Coordinates of C-alpha atoms and ligand atoms in Angstrom, one line a residue:
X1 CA 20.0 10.1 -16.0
X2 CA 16.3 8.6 -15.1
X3 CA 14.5 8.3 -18.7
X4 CA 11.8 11.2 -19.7
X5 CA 9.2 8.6 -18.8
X6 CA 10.1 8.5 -15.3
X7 CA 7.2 8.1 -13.2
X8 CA 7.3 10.6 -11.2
X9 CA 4.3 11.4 -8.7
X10 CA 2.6 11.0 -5.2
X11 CA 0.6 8.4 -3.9
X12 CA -2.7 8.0 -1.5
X13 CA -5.2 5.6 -0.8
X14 CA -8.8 6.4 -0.7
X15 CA -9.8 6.0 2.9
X16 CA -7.0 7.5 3.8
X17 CA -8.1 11.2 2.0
X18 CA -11.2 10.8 0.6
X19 CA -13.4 11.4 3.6
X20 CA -17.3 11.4 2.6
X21 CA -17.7 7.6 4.7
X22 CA -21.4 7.6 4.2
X23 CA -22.1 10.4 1.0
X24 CA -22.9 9.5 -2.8
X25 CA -24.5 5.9 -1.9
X26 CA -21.3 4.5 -0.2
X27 CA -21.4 1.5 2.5
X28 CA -19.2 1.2 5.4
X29 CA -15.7 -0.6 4.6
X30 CA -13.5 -2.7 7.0
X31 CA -11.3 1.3 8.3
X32 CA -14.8 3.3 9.2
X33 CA -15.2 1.2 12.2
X34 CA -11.4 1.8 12.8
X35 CA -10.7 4.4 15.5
X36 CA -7.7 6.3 15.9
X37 CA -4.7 5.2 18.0
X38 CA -0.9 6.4 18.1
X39 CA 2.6 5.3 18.6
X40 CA 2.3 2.6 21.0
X41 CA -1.8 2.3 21.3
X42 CA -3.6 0.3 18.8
X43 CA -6.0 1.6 16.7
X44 CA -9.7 -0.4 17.7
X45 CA -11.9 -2.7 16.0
X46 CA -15.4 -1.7 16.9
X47 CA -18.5 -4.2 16.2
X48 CA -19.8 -1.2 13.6
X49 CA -20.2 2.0 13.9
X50 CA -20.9 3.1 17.5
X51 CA -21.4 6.6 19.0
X52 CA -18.9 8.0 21.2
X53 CA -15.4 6.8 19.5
X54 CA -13.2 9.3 17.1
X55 CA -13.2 7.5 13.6
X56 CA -10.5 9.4 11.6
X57 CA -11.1 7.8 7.8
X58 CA -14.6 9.5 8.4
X59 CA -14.1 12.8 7.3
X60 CA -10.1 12.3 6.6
X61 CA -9.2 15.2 4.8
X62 CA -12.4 15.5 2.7
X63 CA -10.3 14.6 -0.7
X64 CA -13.8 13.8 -1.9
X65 CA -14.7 17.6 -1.6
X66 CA -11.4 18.9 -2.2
X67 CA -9.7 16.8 -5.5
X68 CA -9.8 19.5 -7.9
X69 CA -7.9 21.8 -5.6
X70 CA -5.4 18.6 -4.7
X71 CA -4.9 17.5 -8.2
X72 CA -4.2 21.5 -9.5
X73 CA -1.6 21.5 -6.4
X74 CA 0.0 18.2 -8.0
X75 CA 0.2 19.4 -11.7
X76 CA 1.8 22.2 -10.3
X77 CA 4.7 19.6 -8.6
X78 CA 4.7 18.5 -12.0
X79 CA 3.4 15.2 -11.2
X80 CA 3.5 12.8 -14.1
X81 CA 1.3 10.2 -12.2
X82 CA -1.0 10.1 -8.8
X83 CA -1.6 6.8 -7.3
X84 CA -4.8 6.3 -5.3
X85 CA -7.1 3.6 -4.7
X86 CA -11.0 2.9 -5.5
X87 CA -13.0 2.6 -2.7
X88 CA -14.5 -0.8 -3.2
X89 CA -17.9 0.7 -0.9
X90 CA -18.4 3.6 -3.2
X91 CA -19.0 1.0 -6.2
X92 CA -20.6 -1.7 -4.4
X93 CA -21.6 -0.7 -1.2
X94 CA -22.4 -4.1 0.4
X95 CA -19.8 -5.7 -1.9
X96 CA -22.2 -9.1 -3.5
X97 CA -24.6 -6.5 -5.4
X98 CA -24.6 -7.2 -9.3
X99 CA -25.2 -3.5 -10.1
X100 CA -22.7 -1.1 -9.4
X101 CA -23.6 2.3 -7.7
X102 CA -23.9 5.1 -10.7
X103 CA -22.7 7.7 -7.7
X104 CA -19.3 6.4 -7.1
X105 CA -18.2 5.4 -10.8
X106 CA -19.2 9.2 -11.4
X107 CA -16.7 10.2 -8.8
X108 CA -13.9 8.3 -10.0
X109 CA -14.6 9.3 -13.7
X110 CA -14.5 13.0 -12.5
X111 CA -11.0 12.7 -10.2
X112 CA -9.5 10.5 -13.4
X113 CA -10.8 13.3 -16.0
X114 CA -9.3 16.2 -13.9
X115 CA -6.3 14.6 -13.5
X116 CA -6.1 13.4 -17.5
X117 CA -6.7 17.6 -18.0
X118 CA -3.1 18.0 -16.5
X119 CA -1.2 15.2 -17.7
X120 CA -1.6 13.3 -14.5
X121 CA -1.2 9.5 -15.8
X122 CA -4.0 7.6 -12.8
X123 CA -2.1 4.7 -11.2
X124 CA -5.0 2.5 -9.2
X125 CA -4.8 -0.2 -6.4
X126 CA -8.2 -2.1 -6.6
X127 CA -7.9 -3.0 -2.9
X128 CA -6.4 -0.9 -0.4
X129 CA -7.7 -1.8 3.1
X130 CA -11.2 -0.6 2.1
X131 CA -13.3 -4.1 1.7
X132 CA -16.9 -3.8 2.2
X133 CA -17.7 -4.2 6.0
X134 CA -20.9 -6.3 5.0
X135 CA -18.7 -8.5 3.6
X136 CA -16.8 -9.1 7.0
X137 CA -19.9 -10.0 8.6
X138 CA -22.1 -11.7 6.5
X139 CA -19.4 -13.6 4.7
X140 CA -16.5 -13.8 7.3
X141 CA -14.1 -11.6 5.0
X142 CA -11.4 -13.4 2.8
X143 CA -12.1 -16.6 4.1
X144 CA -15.0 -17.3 2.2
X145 CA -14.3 -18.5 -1.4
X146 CA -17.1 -16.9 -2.5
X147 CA -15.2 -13.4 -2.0
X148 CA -13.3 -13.8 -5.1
X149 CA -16.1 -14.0 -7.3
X150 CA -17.1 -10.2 -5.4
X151 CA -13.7 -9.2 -5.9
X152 CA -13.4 -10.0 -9.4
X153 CA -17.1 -8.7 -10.4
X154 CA -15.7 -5.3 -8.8
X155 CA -12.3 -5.5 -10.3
X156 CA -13.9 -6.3 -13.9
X157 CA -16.3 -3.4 -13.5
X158 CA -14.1 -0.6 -13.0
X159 CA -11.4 -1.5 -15.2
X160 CA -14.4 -1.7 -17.7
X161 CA -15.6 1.5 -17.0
X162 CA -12.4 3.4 -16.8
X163 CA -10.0 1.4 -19.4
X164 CA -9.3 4.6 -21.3
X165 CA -8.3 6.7 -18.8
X166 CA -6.5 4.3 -15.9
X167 CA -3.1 1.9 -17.7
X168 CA -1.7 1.2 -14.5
X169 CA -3.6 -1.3 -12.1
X170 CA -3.1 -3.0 -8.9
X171 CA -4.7 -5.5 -7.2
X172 CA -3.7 -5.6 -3.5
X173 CA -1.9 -3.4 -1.3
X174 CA 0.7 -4.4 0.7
X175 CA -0.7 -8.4 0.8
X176 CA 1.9 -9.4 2.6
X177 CA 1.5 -7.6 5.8
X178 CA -0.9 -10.4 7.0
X179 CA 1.7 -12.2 7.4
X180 CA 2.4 -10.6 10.5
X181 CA -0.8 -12.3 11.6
X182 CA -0.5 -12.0 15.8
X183 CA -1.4 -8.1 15.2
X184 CA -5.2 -7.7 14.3
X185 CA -4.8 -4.5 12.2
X186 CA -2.9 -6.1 9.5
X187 CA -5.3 -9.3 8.7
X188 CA -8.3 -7.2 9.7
X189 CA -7.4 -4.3 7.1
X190 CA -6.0 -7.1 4.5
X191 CA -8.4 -9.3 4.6
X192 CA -11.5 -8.5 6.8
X193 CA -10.2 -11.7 9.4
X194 CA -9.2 -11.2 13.1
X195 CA -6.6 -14.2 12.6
X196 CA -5.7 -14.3 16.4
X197 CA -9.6 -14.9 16.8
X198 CA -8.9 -18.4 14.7
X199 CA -8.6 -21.6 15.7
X200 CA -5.1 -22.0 13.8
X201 CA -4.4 -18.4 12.4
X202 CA -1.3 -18.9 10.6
X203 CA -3.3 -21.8 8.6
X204 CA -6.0 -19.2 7.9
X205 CA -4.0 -16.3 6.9
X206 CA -2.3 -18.5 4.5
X207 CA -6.2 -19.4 3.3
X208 CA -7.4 -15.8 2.9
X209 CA -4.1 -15.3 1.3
X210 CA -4.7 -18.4 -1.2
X211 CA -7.9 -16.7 -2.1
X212 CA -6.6 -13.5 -3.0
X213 CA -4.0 -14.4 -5.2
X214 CA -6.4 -16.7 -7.2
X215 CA -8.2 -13.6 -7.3
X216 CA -5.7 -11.5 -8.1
X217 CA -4.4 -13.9 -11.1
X218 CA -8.0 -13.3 -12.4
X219 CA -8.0 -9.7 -12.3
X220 CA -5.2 -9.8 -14.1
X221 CA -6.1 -12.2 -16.8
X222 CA -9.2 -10.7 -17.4
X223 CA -8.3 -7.2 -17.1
X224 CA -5.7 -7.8 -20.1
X225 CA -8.5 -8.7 -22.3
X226 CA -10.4 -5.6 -21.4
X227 CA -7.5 -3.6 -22.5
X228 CA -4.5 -5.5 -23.6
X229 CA -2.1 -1.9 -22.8
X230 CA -3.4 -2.2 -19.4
X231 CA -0.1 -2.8 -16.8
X232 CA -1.5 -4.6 -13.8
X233 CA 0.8 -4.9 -11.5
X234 CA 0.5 -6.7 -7.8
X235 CA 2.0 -4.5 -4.8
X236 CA 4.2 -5.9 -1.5
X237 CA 5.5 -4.3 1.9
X238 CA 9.1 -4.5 1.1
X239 CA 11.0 -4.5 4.4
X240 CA 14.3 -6.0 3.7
X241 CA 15.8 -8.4 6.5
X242 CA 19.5 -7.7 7.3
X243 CA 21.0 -10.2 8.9
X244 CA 22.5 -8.5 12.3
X245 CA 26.1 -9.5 11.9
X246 CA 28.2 -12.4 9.4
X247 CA 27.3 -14.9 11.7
X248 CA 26.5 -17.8 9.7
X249 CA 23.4 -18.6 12.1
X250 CA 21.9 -15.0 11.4
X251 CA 22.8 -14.8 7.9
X252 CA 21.0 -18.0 7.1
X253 CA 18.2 -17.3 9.6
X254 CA 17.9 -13.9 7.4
X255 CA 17.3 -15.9 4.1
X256 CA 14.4 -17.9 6.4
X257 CA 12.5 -14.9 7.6
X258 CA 13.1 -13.4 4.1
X259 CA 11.0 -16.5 2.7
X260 CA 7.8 -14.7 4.5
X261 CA 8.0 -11.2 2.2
X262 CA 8.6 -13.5 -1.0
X263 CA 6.3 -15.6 -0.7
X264 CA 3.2 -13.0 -2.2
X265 CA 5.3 -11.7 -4.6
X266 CA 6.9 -15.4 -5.7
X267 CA 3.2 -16.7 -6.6
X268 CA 2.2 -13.0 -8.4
X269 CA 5.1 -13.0 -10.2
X270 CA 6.0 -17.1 -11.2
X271 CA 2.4 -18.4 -11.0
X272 CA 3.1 -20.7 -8.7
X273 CA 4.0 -21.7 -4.5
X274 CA 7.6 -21.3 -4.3
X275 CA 9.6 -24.6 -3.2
X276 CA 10.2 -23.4 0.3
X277 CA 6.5 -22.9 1.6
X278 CA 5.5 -26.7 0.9
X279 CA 8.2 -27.8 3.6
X280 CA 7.2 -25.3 5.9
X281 CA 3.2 -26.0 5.5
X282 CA 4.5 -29.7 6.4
X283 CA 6.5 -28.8 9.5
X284 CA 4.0 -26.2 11.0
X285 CA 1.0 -28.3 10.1
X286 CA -0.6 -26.0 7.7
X287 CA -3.5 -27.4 5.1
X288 CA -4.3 -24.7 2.3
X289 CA -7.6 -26.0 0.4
X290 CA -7.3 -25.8 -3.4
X291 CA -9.5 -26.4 -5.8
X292 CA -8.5 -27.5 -9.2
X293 CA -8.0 -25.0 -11.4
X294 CA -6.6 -22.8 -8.9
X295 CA -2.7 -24.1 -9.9
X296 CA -3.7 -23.1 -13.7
X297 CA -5.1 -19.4 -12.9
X298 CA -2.0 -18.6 -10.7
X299 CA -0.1 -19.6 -13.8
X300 CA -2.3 -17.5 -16.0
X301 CA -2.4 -14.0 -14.4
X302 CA 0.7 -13.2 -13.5
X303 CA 1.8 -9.9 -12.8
X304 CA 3.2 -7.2 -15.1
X305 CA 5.4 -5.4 -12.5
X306 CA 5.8 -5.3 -9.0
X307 CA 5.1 -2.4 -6.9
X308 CA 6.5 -1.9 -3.5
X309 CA 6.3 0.7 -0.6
X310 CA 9.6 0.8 0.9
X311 CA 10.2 2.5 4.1
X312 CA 12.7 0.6 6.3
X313 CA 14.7 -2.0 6.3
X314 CA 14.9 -4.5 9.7
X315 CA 18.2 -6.7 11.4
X316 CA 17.4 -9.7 12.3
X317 CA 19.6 -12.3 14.8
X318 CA 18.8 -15.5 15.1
X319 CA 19.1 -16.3 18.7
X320 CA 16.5 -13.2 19.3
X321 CA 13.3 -15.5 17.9
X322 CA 11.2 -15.3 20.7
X323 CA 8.5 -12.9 21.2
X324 CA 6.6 -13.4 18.2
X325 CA 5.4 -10.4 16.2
X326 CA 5.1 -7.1 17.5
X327 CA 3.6 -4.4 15.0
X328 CA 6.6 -2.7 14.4
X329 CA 8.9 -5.7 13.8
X330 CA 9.7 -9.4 12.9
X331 CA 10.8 -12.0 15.0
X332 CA 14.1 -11.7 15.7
X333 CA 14.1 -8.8 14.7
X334 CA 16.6 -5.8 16.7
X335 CA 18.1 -2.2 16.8
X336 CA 20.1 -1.6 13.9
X337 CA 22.6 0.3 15.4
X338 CA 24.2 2.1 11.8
X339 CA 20.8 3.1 11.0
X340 CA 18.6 6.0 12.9
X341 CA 14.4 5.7 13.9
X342 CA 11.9 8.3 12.7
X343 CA 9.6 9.4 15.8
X344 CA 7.5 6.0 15.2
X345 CA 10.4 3.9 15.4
X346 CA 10.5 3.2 11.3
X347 CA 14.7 2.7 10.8
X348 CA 15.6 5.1 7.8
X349 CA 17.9 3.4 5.4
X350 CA 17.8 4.7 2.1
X351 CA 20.7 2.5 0.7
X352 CA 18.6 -0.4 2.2
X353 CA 16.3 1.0 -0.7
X354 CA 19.0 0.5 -3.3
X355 CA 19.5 -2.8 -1.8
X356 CA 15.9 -3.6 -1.7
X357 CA 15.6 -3.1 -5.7
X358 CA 18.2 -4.9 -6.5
X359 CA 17.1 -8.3 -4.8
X360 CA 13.6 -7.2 -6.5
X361 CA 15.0 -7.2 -9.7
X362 CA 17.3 -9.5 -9.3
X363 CA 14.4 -12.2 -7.9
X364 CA 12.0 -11.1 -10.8
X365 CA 13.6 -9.5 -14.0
X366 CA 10.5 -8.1 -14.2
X367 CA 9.7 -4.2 -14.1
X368 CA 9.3 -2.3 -10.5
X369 CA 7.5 0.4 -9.2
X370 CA 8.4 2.2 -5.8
X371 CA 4.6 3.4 -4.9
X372 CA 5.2 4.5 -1.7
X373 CA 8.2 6.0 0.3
X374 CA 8.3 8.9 3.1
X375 CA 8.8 10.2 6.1
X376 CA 6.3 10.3 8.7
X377 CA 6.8 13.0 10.9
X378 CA 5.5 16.1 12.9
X379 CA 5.8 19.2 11.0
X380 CA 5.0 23.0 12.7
X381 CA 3.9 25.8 11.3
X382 CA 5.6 29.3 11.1
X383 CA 4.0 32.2 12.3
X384 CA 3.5 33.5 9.0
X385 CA 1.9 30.1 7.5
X386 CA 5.1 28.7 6.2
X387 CA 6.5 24.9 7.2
X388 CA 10.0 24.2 6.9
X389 CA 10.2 20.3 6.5
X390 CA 13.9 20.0 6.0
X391 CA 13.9 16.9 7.7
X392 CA 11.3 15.2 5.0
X393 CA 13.5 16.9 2.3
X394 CA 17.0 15.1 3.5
X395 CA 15.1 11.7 3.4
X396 CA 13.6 11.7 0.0
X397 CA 16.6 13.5 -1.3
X398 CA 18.7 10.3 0.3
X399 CA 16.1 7.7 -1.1
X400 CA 15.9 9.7 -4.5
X401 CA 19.7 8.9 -4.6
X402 CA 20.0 5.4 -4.1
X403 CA 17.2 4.7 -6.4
X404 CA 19.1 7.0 -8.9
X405 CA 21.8 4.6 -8.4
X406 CA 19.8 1.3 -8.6
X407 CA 18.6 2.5 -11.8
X408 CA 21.9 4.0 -13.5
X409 CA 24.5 1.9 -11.8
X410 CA 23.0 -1.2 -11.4
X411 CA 20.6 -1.4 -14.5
X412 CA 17.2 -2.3 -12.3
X413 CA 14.0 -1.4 -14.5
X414 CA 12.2 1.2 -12.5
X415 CA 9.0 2.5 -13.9
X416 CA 8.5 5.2 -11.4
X417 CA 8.3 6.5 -7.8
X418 CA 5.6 8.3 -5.9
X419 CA 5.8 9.2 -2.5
X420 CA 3.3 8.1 0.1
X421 CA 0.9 10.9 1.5
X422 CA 2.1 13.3 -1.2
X423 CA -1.2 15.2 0.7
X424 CA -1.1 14.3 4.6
X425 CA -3.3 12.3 5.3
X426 CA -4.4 9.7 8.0
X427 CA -2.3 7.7 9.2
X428 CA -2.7 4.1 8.7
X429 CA -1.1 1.9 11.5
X430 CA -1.9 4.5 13.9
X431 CA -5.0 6.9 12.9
X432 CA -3.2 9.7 13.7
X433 CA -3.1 13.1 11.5
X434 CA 0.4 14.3 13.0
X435 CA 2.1 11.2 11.9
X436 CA 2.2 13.6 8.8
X437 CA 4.1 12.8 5.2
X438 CA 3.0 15.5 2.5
X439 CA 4.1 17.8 0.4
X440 CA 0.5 20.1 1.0
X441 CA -0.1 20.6 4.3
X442 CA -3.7 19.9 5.8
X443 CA -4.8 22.2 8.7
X444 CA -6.4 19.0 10.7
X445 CA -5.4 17.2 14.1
X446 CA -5.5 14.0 15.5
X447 CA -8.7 15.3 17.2
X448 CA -10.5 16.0 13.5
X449 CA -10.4 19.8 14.4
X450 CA -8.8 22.3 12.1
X451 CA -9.9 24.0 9.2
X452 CA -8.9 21.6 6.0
X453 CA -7.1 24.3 4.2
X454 CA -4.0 23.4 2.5
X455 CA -0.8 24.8 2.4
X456 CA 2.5 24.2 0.9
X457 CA 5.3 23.3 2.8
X458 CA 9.4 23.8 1.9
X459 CA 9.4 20.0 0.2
X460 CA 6.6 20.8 -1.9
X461 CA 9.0 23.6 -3.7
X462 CA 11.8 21.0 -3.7
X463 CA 10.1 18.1 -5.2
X464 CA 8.7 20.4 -8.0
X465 CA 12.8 21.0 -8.7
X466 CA 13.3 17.3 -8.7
X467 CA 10.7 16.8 -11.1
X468 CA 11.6 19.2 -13.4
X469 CA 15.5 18.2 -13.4
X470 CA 14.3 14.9 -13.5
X471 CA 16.0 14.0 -10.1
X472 CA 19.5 15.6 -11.2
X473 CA 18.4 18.7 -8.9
X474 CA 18.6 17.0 -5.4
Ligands
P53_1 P1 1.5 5.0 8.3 C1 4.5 -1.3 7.4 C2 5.6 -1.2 6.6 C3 5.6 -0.5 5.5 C4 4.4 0.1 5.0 O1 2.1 4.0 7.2 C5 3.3 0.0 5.7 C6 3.3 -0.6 6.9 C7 2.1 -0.7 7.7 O2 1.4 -1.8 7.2 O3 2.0 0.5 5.3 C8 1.9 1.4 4.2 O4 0.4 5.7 7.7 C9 0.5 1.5 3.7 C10 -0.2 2.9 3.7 C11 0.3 3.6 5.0 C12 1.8 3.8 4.8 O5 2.5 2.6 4.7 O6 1.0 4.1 9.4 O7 0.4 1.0 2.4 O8 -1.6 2.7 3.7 O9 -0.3 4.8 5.2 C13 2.4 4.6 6.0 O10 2.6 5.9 8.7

């Protein structure tokens, strides 16, 4: 059985719900010039905000005016934990200001409060695709050292202001999708960088990266002497590579393209560059600027646990690695054919998330956290209100069970699990609301029309169950 401090909850980001783009003193970040897209069409990088185009993280679902009715509707799931994100813009608008904006630490201390007054432990991702757009262009984003220093004044503050109400801490979401750095989105919402737009992307991704785990090492170093129970953790894209058959080509081509998921988590976790990347720098022709100092911070702030999203898992064969990569895959990358595709094309594996924690755990030996995990789908309404997400149910229940086993069967230290867009909210690769993963229902559409009321759908009911059984009642 999971222990009684099972972390069980639902998890968000901030520009993803929170709406209120340009209320309570708040600048623009890198996903308000972000219009909306869907399966197959990218999502658009405008030069600011212009008239004319449909920005979903706008309005989003207006968690900013609705949390008190969204946090009731979680500590009635039972939720032991929410994960969300701060919105870097609502505490430092421009993001280089010394002074933080009163308006936006008020905010968070009122979400953290009301969630406190259920029970609701706060577990916060520092950096979430929301950097300050001012940043982007007066700076050029990530690739400009002096971003740490901004980083870590904002990190510092909040985990100041809040270090008796928020434990759990991370510093960057997903950091690792960068790496897939031929699609804009994913550098763009990392890092503020267009990497295609670079002389030598690969080089510079690898640079903004450099920059953010130094900065990340801080955060974490500092952040213990704020509080020294604070569990700061660092958070990966964990997309497990299956080799496509036992051929010994794909197998070892597997380990190769597994090297670019490690990588982030190697450095947060060990302190340093694992032995792999300095051959690869050499063959590809890759500098990384350093300074001194930099080797002994990595070293310093390493991570207390990892957290992970897990979704999918990918096959990989190695006589497919041509086409560089698309968004949805890796190179090499092909069709699973045991597994099946949700509506976006995401392969659902849930043993692959068994599998998943136990190379996590068996890489790390160090604590892990599944922060996000769900099924994007359409859902309909009844005629009388009601929304029968079976399909959504039969997922988690399958990924609830592997984890189960990972945990019981194979002894991997899980702290918790919170599934993403426990509220729908917008979707991130495409900017679509239908792309939809909650347990609460939002009356919104891809166009922004509908009415924001929420409702509970037939996995809201369930979940509550698997709380309160803690996960024996599947
Ligand atoms: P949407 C790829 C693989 C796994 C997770 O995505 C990913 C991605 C895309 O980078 O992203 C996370 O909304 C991300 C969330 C996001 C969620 O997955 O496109 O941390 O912000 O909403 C789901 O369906």
């Amino acid at each position: 059985m999971l222990s009684k401090d099972f972390l069980w909850g639902g998890a968000v980001a901030a520009h993803q719900v929170e709406g209120a783009w340009n209320v309570g003193g708040k600048g623009p970040s890198v996903v308000d010039v972000l219009t909306a897209g869907a399966h197959g069409v990218d999502r658009q990088i405008t030069d600011g905000v212009l008239e004319g185009y449909n920005y979903p993280n706008h309005e989003a679902i207006d968690f900013y005016g609705h949390y008190r009715e969204d946090v009731k509707m979680f500590a009635e799931m039972g939720f032991k934990c929410f994960r969300t994100s701060i919105a870097w813009t609502r505490i430092f608008p421009n993001g280089d200001e010394k002074e933080p904006n009163e308006e936006g630490l008020k905010f968070y201390d009122d979400l953290f409060d009301e969630l406190l007054k259920y029970g609701i432990e706060p577990v916060v991702t520092l950096s979430h695709f929301e950097m300050p757009y001012y940043l982007v262009k007066e700076y050029g984003g990530w690739k400009n050292r002096k971003v740490i220093d901004f980083f870590v004044h904002y990190s510092l503050t909040v985990m100041e202001r809040y270090k008796d109400k928020v434990k759990y801490w991370m510093t960057f979401n997903e950091i690792n999708n960068q790496k897939n750095y031929e699609y804009p989105l994913f550098g763009y919402t990392c890092s503020g960088v267009i990497f295609t737009k670079e002389e030598h992307p690969e080089e510079c991704m690898y640079q903004v990266v450099h920059h953010e785990l130094v900065a990340s090492a801080m955060v974490v170093k500092e952040g213990h002497k704020i509080n020294p129970d604070f569990k700061i953790g660092c958070m990966m894209a964990c997309v497990p590579l299956y080799p496509y058959s036992c051929n010994p080509d794909d197998m070892m081509y597997s380990v190769e393209a597994m090297h670019d998921r490690y990588l982030f988590g190697d450095v947060h976790v060990r302190g340093e560059y694992p032995s792999y990347i300095w051959p690869e720098w050499k063959r590809k022709n890759i500098h990384v600027n350093m300074e001194e100092g930099d080797a002994q911070i990595l070293k310093e702030g390493t991570v207390d646990y990892v957290g992970l999203s897990y979704y999918m898992t990918n096959a990989v064969k190695a006589d497919h690695v041509a086409d560089g990569n698309g968004i949805d895959g890796f190179p090499g990358s092909v069709p699973n054919p045991y597994v099946k595709s949700s509506d976006w094309g995401w392969q659902i594996d849930p043993v692959g998330l068994r599998y998943a924690l136990n190379l996590l755990y068996e890489r790390y030996q160090i604590p892990l956290f599944i922060v996000e995990n769900g099924f994007g789908a359409i859902d309909t309404v009844n005629e009388d209100g009601t929304i029968d997400d079976d399909y959504r149910i039969e997922y988690l229940r399958a990924h609830i069970e592997q984890l189960k086993k990972a945990v019981i069967d194979d002894g991997v230290d899980l702290m918790g699990y919170t599934p993403w867009g426990c509220i729908d909210c917008v979707s991130f690769t495409t900017g679509e609301m239908k792309k939809r993963y909650g347990f609460i229902y939002v009356d919104k559409d891809n166009e922004g029309k509908g009415t924001l009321k929420r409702s509970k759908k037939k996995s809201f009911y369930w979940y509550k169950k698997v709380i309160e059984s803690k996960g024996e009642q599947l």
